[in-house]
Short mmCIF file of C-alpha atoms in Angstrom, two decimals:
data_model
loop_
_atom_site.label_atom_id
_atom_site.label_comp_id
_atom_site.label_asym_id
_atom_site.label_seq_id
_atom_site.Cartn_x
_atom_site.Cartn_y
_atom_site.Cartn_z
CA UNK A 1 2.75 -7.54 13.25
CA UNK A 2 3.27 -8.22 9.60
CA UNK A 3 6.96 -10.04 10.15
CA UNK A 4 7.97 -7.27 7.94
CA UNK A 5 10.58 -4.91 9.49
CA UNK A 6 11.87 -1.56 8.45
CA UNK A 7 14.66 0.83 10.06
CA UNK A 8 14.77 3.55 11.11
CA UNK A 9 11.28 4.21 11.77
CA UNK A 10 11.87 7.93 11.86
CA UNK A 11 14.88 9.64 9.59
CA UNK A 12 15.34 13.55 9.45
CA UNK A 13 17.81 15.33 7.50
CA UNK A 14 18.53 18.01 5.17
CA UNK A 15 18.28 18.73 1.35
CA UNK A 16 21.12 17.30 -0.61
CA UNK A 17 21.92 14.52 1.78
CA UNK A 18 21.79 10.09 1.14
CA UNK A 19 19.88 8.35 3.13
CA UNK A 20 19.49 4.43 3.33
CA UNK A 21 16.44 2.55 4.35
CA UNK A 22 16.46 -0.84 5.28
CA UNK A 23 13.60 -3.36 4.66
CA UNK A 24 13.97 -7.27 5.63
CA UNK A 25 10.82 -9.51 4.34
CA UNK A 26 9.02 -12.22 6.53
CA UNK A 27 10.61 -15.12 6.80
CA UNK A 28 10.34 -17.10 3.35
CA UNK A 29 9.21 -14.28 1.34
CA UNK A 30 11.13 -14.12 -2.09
CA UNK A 31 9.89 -10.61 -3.14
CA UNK A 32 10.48 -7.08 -1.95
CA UNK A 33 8.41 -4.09 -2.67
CA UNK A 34 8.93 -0.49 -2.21
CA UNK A 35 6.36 2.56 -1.74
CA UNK A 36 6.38 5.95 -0.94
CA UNK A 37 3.26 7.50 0.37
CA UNK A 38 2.73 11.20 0.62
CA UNK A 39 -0.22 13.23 1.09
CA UNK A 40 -0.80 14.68 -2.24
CA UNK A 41 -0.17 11.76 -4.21
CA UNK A 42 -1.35 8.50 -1.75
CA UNK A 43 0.59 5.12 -2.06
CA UNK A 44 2.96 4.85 -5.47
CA UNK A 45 4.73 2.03 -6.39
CA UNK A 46 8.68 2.40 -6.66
CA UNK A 47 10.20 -0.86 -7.25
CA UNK A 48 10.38 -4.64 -7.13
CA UNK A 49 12.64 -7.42 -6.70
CA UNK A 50 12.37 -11.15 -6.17
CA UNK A 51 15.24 -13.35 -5.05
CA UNK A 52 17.51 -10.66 -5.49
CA UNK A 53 16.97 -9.48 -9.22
CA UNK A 54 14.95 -6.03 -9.95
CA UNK A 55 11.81 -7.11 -11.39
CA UNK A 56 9.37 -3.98 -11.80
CA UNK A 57 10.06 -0.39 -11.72
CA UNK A 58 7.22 2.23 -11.16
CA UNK A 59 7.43 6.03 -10.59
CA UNK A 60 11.02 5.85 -9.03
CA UNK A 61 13.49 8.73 -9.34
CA UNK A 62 16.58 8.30 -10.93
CA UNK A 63 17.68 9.78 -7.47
CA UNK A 64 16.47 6.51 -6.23
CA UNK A 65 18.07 2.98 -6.41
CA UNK A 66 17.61 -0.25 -4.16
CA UNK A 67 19.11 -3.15 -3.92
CA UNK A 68 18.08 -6.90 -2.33
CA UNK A 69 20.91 -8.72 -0.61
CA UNK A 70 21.71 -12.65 -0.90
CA UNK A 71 20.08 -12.69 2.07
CA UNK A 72 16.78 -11.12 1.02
CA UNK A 73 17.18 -8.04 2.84
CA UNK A 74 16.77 -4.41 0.40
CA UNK A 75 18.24 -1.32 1.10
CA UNK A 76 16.72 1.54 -0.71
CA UNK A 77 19.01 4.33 -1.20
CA UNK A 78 17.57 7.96 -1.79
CA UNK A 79 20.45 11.22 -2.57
CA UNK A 80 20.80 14.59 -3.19
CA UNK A 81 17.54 14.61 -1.04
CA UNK A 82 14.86 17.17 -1.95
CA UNK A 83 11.84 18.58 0.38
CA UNK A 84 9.51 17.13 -1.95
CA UNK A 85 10.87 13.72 -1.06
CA UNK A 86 9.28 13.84 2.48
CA UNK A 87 6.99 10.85 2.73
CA UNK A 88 6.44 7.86 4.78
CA UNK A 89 8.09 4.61 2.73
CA UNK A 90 7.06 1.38 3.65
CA UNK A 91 8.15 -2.02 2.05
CA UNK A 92 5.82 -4.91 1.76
CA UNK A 93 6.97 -9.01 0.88
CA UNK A 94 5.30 -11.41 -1.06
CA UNK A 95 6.10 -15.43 -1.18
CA UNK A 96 6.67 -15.41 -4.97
CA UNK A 97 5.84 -11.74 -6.14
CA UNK A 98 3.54 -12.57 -8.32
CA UNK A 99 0.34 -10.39 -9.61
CA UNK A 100 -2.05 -12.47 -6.85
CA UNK A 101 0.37 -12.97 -4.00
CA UNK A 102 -0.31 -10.81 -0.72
CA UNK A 103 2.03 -8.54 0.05
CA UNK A 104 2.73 -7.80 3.91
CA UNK A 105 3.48 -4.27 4.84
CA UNK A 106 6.11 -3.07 7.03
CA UNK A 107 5.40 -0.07 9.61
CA UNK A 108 7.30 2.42 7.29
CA UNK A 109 9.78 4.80 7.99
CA UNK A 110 9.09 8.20 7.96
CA UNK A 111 11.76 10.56 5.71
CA UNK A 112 12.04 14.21 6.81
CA UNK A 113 13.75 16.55 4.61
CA UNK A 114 14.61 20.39 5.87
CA UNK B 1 -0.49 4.04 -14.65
CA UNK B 2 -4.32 2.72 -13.95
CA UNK B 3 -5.72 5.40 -11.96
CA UNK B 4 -7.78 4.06 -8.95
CA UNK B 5 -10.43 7.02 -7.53
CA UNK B 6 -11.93 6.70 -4.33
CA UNK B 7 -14.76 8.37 -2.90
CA UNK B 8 -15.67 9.72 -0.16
CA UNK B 9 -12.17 11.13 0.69
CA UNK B 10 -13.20 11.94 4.04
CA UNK B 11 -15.99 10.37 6.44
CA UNK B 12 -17.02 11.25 9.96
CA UNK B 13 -19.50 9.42 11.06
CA UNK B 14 -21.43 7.93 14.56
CA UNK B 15 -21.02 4.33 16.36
CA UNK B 16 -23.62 2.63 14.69
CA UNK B 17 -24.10 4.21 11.28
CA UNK B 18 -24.12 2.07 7.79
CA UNK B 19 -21.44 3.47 5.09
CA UNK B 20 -20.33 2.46 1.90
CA UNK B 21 -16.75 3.32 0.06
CA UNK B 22 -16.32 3.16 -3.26
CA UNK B 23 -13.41 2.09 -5.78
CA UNK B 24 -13.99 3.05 -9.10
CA UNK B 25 -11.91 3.07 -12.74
CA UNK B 26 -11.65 3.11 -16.35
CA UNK B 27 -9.38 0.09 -17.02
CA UNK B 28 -9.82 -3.51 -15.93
CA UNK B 29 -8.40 -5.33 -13.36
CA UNK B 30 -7.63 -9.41 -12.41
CA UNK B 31 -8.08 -8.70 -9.17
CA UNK B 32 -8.77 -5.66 -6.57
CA UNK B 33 -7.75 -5.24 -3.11
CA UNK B 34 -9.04 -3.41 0.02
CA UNK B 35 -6.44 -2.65 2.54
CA UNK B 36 -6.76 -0.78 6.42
CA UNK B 37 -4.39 1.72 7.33
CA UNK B 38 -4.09 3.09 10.59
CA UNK B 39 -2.00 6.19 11.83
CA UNK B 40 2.12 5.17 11.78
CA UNK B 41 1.67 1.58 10.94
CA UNK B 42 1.58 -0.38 7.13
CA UNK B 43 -1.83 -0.83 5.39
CA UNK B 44 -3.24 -4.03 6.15
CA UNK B 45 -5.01 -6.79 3.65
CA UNK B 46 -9.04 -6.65 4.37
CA UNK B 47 -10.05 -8.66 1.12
CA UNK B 48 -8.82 -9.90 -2.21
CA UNK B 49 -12.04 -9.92 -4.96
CA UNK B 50 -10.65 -11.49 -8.45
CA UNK B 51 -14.05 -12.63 -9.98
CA UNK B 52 -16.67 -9.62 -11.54
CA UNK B 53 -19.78 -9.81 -9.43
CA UNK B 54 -17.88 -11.53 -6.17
CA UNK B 55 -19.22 -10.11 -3.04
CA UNK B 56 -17.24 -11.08 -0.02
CA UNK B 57 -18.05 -11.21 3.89
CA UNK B 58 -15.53 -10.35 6.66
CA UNK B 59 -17.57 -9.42 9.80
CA UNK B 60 -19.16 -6.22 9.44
CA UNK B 61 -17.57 -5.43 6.23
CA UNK B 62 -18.77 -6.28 2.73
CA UNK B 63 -16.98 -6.28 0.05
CA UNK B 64 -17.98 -6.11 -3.90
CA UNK B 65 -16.08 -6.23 -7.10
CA UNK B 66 -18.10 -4.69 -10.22
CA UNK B 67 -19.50 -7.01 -12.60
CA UNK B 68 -16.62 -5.58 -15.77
CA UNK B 69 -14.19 -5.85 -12.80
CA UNK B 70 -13.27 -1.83 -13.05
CA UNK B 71 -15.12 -0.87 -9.45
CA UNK B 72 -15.28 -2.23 -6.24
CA UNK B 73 -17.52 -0.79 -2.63
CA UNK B 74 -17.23 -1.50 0.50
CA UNK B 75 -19.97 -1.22 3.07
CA UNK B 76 -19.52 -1.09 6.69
CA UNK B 77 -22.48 -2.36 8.53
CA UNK B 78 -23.06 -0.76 12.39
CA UNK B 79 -19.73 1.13 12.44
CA UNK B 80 -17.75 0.85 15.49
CA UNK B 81 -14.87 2.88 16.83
CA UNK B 82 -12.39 0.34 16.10
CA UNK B 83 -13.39 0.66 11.78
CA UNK B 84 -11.54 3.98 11.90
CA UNK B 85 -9.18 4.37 9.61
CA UNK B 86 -7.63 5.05 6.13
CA UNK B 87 -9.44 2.09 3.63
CA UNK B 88 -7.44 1.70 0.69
CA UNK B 89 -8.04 -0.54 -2.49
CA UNK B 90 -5.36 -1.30 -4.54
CA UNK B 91 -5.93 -2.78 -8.55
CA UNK B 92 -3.62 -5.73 -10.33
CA UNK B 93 -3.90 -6.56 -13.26
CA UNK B 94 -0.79 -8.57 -15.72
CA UNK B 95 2.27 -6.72 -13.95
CA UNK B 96 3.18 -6.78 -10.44
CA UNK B 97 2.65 -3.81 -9.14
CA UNK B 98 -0.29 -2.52 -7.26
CA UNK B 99 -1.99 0.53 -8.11
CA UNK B 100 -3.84 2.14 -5.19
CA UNK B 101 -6.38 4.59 -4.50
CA UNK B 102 -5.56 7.70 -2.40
CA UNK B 103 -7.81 6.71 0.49
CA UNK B 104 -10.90 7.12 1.89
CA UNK B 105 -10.18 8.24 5.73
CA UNK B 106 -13.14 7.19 8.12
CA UNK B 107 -13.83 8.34 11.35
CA UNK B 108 -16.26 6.76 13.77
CA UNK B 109 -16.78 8.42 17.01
CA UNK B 110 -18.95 6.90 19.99
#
């Protein structure tokens, strides 16, 4: 156990629809980090924030956004949902979210699009 | 983007058996990691390696970082069972972002 938590672990739901995953970091952890992982394309970097500001974007959709809460917490919201967005996103935390921190991965949730 | 290519993709192997995966790139990185994954859970930190040439012991597994600092192996001594899984490495270099590799997926069978 990573003390990284993610809901819903599953989510399944049809093109054109929002979705919101929720990611809360271990306890202490400043930073928040979001991934989608897919098959064809393996882990890819979305987006970062540490103590609640965005600080690095990577190969996120304008579909996309997140947010991290005053009290760490991130929500990542993904709309007018596409079949191509099924993937498994996970969340990791760092302590500082810096280049050599560890991050800690959460178990993912799973996104299903029909 | 700094791609990250792993190879094998895919190994099947016996209880017992030696292996090595490799991590290889064009561009430099400060520092390379190998993660586990294992079906429905997060991928899990094996190893950090930040200095060219560093070779690193966990157990079984060894772990190498090229001498540039663009490539990285890692060699799994007497395989068991419990090494299956989907090995990942993942580059960093200034930003904060990790780039990963798509995987190499191991399978040891008694």
């Amino acid at each position: 156990d990573s003390g990284v938590t993610q809901t819903p672990k599953h989510l399944i739901t049809a093109t054109g629809q929002r979705v919101t995953l929720r990611c809360s970091p271990r306890s202490g952890d400043l930073s928040v980090y979001w991934y989608q992982q897919s098959l064809d394309q393996g882990l890819q970097f979305l987006i970062q924030y540490y103590n609640g500001e965005e600080r690095a974007k990577g190969n996120i959709l304008e579909r996309f956004s997140a947010q991290q809460f005053p009290d760490l917490h991130s929500e990542l919201n993904l709309s007018s949902l596409e079949l191509g967005d099924s993937a498994l996103y996970f969340c990791a935390s760092s302590v500082r979210g810096s280049s050599t921190d560890t991050q800690y991965f959460g178990p993912g949730t799973r996104l299903t699009v029909l | 983007t700094q791609l990250l290519e792993q190879s094998p993709q895919f190994l099947s192997i016996q209880e017992g058996e030696n292996l090595t995966v490799y991590c290889n790139s064009s561009s430099v990185f400060s520092s390379l990691q190998w993660y586990r994954q294992e079906p429905g859970e997060g991928p899990v930190l094996l190893v950090t390696v930040v200095t060219g040439g560093e070779v690193k012991k966990l157990k079984r597994l060894t772990f190498q970082f090229g001498d540039a600092r663009k490539d990285s192996s890692l060699h799994i001594t007497a395989a068991q069972p419990g090494d299956t899984g989907l090995y990942l490495c993942a580059g960093s270099n200034s930003g904060y972002a990790l780039n990963f590799g798509k995987g190499t997926s191991l399978l040891v069978t008694p």
